[in-house]
Coordinates of C-alpha atoms (C1' of nucleotides) in Angstrom, one line a residue:
Chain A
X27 CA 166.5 161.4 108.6
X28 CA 163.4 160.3 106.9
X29 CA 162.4 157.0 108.5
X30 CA 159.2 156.8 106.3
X31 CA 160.4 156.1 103.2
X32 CA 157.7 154.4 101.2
X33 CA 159.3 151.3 99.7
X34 CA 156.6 149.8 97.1
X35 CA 156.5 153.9 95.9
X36 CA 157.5 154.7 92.6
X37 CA 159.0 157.8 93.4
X38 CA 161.5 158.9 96.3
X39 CA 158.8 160.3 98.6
X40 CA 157.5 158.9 101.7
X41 CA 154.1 158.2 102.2
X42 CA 152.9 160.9 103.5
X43 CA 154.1 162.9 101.2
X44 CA 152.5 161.2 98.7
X45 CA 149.5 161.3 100.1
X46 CA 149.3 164.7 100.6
X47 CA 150.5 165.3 96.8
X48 CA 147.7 163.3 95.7
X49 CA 145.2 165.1 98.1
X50 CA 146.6 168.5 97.1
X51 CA 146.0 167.8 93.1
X52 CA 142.5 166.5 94.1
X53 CA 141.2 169.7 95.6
X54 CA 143.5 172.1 93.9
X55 CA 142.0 171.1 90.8
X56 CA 138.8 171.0 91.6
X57 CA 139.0 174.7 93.9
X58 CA 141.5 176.2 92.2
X59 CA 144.1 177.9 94.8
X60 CA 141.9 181.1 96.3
X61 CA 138.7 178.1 97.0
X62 CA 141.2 175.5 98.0
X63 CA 141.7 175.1 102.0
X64 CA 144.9 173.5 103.7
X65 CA 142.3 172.0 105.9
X66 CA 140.8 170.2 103.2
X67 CA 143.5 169.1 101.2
X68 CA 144.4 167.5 105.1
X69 CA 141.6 166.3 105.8
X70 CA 141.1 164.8 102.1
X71 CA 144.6 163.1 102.7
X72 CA 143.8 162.1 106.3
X73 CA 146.1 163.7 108.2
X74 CA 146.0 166.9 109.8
X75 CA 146.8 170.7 109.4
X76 CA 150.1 171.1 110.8
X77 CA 152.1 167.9 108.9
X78 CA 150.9 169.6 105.9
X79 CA 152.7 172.4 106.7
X80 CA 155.4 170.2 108.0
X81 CA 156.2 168.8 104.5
X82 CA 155.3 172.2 102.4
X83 CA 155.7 175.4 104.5
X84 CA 153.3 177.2 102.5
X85 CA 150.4 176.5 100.4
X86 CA 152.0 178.4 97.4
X87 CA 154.2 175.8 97.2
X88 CA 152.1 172.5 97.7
X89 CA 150.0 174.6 94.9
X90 CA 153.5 175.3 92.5
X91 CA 154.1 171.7 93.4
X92 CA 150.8 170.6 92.2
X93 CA 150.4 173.0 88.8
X94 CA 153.5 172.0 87.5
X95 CA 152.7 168.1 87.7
X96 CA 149.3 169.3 86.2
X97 CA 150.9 171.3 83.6
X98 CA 152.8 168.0 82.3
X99 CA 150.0 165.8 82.5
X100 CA 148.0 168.9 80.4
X101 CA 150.3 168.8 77.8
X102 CA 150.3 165.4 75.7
X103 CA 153.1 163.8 73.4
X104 CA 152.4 166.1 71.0
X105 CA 156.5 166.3 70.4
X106 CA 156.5 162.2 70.0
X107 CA 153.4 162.0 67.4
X108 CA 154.5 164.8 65.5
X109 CA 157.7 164.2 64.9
X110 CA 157.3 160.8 64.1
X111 CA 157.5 159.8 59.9
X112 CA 154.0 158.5 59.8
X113 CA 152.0 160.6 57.3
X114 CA 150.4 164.0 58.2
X115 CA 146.8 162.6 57.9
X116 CA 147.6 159.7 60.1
X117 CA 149.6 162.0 62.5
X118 CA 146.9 164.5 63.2
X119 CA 144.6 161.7 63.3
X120 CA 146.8 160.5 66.3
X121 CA 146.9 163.2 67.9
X122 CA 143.6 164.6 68.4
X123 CA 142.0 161.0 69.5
X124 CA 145.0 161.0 72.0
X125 CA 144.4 164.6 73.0
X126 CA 140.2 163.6 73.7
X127 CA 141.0 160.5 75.3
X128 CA 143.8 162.3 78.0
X129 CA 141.2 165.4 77.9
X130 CA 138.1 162.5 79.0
X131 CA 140.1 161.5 82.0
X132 CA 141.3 164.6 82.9
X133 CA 138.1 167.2 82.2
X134 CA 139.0 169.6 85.3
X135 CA 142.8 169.6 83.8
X136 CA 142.3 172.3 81.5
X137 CA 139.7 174.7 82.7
X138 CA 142.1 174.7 86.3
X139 CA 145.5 175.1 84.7
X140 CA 143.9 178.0 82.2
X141 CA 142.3 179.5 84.9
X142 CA 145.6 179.9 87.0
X143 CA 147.4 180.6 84.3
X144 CA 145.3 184.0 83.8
X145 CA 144.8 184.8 87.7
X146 CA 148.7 184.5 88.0
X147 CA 150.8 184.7 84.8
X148 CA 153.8 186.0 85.8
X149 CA 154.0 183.8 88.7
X150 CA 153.4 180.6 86.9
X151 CA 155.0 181.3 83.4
X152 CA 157.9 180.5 84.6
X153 CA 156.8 176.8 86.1
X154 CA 155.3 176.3 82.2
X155 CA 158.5 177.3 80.5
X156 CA 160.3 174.8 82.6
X157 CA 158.0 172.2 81.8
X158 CA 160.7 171.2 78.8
X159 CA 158.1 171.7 76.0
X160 CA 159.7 173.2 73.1
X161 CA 157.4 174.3 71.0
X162 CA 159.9 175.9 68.3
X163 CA 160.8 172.3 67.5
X164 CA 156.8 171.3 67.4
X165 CA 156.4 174.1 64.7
X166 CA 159.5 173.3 62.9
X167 CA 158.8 169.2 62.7
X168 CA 155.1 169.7 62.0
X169 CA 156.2 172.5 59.0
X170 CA 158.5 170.1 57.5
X171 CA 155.7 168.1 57.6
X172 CA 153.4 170.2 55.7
X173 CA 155.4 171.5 53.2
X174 CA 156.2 167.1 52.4
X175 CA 152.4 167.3 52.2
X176 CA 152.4 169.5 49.5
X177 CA 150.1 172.5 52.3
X178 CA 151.9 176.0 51.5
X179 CA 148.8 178.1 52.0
X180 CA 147.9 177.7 55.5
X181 CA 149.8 179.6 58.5
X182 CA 151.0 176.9 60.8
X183 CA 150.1 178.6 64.0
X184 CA 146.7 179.1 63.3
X185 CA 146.2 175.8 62.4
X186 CA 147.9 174.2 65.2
X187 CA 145.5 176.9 67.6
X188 CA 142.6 175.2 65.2
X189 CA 143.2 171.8 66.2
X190 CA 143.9 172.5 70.1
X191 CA 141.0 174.9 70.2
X192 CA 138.6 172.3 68.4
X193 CA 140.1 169.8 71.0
X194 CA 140.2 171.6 74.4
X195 CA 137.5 174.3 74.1
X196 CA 134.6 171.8 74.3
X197 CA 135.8 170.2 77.7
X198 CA 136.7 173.7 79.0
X199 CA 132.5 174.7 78.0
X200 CA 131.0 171.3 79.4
X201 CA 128.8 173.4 81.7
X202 CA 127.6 175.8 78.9
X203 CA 127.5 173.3 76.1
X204 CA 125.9 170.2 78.0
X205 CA 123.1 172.5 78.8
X206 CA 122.4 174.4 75.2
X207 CA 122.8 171.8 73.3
X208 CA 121.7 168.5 74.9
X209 CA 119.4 169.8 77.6
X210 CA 121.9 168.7 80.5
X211 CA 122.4 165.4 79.1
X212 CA 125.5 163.6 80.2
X213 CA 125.3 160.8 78.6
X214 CA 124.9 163.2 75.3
X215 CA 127.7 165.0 75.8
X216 CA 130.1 162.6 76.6
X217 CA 129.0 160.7 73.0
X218 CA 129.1 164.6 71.4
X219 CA 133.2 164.2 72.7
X220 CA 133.6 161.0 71.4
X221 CA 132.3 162.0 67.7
X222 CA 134.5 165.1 67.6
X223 CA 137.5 162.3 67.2
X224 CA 136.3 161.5 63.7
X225 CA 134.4 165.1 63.0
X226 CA 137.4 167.6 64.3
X227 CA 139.7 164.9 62.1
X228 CA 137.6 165.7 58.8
X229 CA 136.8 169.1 59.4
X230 CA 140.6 169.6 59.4
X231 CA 141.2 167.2 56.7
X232 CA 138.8 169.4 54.4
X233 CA 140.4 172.7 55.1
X234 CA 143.6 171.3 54.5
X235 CA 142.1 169.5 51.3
X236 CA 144.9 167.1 51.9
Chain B
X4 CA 112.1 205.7 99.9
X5 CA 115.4 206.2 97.5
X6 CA 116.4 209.2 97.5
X7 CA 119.3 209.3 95.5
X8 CA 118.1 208.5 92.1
X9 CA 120.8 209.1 89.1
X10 CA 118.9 211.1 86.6
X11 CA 121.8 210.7 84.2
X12 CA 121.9 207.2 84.5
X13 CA 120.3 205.0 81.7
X14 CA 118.9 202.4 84.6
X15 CA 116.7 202.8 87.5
X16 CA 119.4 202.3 90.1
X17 CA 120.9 204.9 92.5
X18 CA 124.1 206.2 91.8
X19 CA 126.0 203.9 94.5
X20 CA 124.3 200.8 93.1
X21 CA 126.1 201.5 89.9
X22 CA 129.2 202.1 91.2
X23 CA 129.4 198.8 93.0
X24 CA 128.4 197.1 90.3
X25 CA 130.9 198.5 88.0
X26 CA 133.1 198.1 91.0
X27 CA 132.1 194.5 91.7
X28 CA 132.6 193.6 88.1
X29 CA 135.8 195.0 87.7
X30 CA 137.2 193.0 90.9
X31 CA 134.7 189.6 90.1
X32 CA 135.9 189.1 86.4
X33 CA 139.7 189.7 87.6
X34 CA 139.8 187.8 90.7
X35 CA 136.9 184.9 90.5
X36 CA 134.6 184.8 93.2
X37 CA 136.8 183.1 95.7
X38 CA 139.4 185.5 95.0
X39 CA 137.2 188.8 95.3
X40 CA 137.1 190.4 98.6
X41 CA 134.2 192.8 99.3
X42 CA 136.7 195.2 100.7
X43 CA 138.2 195.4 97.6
X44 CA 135.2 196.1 95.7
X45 CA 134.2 198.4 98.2
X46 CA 137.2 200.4 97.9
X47 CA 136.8 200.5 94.2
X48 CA 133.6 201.6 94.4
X49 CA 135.3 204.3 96.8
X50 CA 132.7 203.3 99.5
X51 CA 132.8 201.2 102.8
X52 CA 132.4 198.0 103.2
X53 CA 129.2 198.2 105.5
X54 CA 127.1 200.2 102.8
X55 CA 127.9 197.3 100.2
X56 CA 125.8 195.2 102.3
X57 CA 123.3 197.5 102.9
X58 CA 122.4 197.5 98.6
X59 CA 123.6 193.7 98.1
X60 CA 122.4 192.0 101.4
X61 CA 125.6 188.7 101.0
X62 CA 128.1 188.4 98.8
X63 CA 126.8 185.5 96.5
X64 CA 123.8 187.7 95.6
X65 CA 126.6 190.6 94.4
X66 CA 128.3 188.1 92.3
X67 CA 124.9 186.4 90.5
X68 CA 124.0 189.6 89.1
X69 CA 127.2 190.2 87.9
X70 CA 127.8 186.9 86.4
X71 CA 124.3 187.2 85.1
X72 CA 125.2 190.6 83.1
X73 CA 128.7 189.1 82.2
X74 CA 126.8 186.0 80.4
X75 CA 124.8 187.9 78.8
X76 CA 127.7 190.1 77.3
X77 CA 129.7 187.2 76.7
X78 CA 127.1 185.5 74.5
X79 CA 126.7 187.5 71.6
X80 CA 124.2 189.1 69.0
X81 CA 124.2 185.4 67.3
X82 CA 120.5 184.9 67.3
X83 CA 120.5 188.6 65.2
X84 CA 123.3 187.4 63.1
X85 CA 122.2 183.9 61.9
X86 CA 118.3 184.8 61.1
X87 CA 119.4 187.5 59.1
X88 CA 119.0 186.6 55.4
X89 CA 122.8 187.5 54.0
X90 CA 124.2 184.2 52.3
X91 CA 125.9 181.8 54.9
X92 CA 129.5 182.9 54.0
X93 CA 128.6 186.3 55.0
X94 CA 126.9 185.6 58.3
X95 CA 129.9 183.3 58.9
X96 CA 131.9 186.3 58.3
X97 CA 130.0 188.6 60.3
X98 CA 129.7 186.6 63.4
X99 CA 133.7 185.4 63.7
X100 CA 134.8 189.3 62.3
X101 CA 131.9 190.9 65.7
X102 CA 133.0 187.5 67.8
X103 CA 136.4 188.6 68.1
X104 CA 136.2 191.8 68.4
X105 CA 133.7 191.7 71.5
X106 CA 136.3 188.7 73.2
X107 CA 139.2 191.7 72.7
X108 CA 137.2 194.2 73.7
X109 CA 136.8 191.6 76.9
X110 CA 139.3 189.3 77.3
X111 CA 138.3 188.6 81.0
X112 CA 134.8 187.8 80.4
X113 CA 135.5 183.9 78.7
X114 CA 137.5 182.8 81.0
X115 CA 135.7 184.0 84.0
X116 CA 132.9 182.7 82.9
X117 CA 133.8 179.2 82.0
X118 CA 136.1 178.9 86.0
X119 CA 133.2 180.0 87.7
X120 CA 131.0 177.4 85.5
X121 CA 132.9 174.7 86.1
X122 CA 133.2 175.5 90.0
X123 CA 129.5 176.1 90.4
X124 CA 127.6 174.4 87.4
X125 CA 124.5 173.6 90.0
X126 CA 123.8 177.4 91.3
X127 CA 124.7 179.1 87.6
X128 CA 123.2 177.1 85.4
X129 CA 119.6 178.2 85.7
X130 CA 121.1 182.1 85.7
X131 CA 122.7 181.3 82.2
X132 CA 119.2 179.4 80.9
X133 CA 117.3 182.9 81.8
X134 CA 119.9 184.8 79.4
X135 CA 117.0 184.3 76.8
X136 CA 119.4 182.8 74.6
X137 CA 117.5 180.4 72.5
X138 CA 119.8 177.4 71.4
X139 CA 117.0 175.2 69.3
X140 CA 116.3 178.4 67.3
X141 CA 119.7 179.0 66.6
X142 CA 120.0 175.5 65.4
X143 CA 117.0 175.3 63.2
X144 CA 118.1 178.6 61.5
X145 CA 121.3 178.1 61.5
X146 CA 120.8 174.4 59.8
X147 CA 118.2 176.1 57.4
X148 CA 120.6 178.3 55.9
X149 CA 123.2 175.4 55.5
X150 CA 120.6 173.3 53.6
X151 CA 120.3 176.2 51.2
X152 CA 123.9 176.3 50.8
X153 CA 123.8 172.8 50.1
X154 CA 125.8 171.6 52.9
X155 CA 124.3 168.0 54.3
X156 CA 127.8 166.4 54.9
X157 CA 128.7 168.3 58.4
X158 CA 126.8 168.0 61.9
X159 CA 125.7 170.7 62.7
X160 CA 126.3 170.9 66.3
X161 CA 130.0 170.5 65.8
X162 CA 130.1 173.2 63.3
X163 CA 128.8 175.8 65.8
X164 CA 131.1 174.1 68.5
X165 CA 134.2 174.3 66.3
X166 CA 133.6 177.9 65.4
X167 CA 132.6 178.8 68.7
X168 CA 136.3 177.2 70.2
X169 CA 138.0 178.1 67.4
X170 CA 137.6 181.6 68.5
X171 CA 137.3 181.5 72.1
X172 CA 139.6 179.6 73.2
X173 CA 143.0 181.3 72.0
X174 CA 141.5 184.4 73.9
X175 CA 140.9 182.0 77.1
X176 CA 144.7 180.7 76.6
X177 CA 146.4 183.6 75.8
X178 CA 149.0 183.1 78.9
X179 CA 150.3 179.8 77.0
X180 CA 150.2 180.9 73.5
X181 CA 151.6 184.0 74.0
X182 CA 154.7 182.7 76.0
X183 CA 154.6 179.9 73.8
X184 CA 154.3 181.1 69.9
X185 CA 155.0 184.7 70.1
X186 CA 158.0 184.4 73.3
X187 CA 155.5 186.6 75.3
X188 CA 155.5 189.4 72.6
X189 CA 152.2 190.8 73.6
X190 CA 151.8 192.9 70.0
X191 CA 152.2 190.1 68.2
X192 CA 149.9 187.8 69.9
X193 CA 147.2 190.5 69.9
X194 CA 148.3 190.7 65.7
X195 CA 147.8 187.4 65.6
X196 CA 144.2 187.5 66.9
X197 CA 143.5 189.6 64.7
X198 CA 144.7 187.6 61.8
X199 CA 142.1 185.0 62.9
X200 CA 139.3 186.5 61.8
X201 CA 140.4 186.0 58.4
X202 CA 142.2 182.8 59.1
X203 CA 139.3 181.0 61.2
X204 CA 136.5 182.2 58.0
X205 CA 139.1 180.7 56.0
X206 CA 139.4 177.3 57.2
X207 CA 135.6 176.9 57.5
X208 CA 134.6 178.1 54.3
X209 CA 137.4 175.4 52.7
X210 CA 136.3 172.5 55.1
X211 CA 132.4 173.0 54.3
X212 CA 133.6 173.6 50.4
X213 CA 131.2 176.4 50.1
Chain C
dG2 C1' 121.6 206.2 103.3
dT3 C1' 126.1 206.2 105.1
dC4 C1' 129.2 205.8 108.4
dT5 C1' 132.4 203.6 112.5
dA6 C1' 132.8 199.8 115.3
dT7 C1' 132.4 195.2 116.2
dA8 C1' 130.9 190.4 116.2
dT9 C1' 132.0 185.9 114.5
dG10 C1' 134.3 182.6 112.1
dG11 C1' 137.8 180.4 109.2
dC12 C1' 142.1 181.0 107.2
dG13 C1' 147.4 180.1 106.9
dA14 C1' 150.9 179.3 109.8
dT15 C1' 153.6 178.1 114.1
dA16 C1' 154.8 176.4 119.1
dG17 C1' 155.7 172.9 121.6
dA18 C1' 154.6 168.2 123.8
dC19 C1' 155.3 163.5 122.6
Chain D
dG21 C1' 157.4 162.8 112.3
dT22 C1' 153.0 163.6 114.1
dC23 C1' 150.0 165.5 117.0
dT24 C1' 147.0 169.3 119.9
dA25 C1' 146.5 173.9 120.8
dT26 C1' 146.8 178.4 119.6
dC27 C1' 148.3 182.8 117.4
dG28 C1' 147.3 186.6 114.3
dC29 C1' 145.0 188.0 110.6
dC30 C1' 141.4 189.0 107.5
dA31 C1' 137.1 187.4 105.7
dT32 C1' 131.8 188.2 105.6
dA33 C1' 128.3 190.2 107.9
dT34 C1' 125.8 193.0 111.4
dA35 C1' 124.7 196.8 115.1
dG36 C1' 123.8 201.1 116.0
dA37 C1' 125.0 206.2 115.9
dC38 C1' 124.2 210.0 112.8

DNA sequence: GTCTATATGGCGATAGAC
DNA sequence: GTCTATCGCCATATAGAC
């Protein structure tokens, strides 16, 4: 019997458990799975070693555990904005300041989860498909919505690679692109993120001469 | 005194050097550096372990020279390309068109380069500032060539970003699109990276109407 | 230069007392 | 459930014969 259930929890996991989850996402993240240590994740959750494997026998699965959460958080409401009946300008406005804003508190996110997700594909495509996206109904509600918009010459899955690659890409290159283009300059950069809200929204806007 | 000197070879390094490092770039770029083993590498190179360290005294001094020579592939001839004097549509052109063909040529090489980044900005960023790429020059020509064009309205630095992700990134996430858009089809995700070079030039020439 | 053998340490995982 | 102690393995790195 589990006589440490955590009461004030918002989940059904006792505290230790949830301790350890939020330990594990901490250094997974940051380590990815071959540089992250059960030690650390144990010692960053203050307990030790062996009740970590006492809750997750293995570390694969404290990592599955952790990459799918991950995966979730990495992918937005991209389903809710688009398939709502605002217009298509306000609707990719929406979504790209959404998708900056979650990417700003979440920078590690997207370089871990694409990292992974190219170390071990077969092992993790499955966790991703499971993660109740359905991006057959994204295409199909964002199409409708560009065909109302009067946009017929435009592929839809380029464009929709456009706008996530003009969204993701820049957090993914912090390292690179903090110290090419603004001489290691945080403060810069972070602004640079900021701006591509309104400059990613008109680049787009252009294209699509909507 | 060396010895064993490859004649054939277009470097000055013996011909186990050159295996190891074709060896260690194999495993590095595949595996990250926490995931590389320098048994592995060693039995790629089809020697032992012990005579790896006798060329490359720790393991950390292997990998820096190979992320060193996989920056420098990974950043292309864009210096070359943007100070030449074609029009700006046709430099565009050129660079996405050689871009993408040198990311499938390498699909490894972004991804790599941006975990490893992220991991280890402090040790790798003054190895990727001695790549002699030259990011002011690239900017002033670059921005010369679109004040001849005409073109005032667009930042400059987020036009070089957007292209730059635009075609990066759907190499970097080719796990997720290709499950995703293409139902892990790998033909047609490679088809449809190829369709980008025309369908990335597109979008920028319309959004900068040029 | 190249090998075998080994030192040394940290890793994931488990045993067993409490 | 939680701990200490420890097993077995494999990692990086070195010693020393040839």
């Amino acid at each position: 019997m589990d006589n440490n259930k955590n009461i004030n929890s918002p989940n059904n996991l006792s505290e230790p458990e949830n301790k350890i989850l939020e330990a594990a996402k901490k250094v997974f993240i940051q380590k990815g799975f071959d540089g992250a240590t059960m030690q650390e994740i144990a010692d960053v959750a203050g307990i030790n070693k062996a009740l970590l494997h006492y809750y997750f026998r293995k570390k694969e699965i404290l990592f599955k555990t952790i990459f799918q959460q991950a995966f979730s958080e990495f992918v937005p409401n991209i389903q809710e904005v688009i398939s709502s009946d605002k217009p298509l300008r306000k609707k990719i406005k929406s979504f790209i300041e959404g998708y900056i804003d979650l990417l700003t508190k979440n920078p590690y996110l997207p370089i871990f989860i694409l990292n992974e997700l190219s170390q071990r594909p077969e092992k993790l495509i499955t966790i991703i498909k499971s993660s109740g996206l359905n991006p057959s109904l994204i295409i199909k509600n964002f199409d409708k919505s560009l065909q109302e918009a009067g946009i017929k010459s435009y592929p839809i899955k380029h464009l929709l690679v456009n706008i996530l690659s003009m969204c993701i890409f820049p957090v993914v290159a912090k390292p690179v692109i903090s110290s090419f283009l603004f001489d290691g300059n945080d403060k810069s950069y972070q602004l640079f993120i900021q701006q591509r809200k309104k400059y990613i929204y008109d680049f787009i806007i252009k294209a699509l001469k909507i």
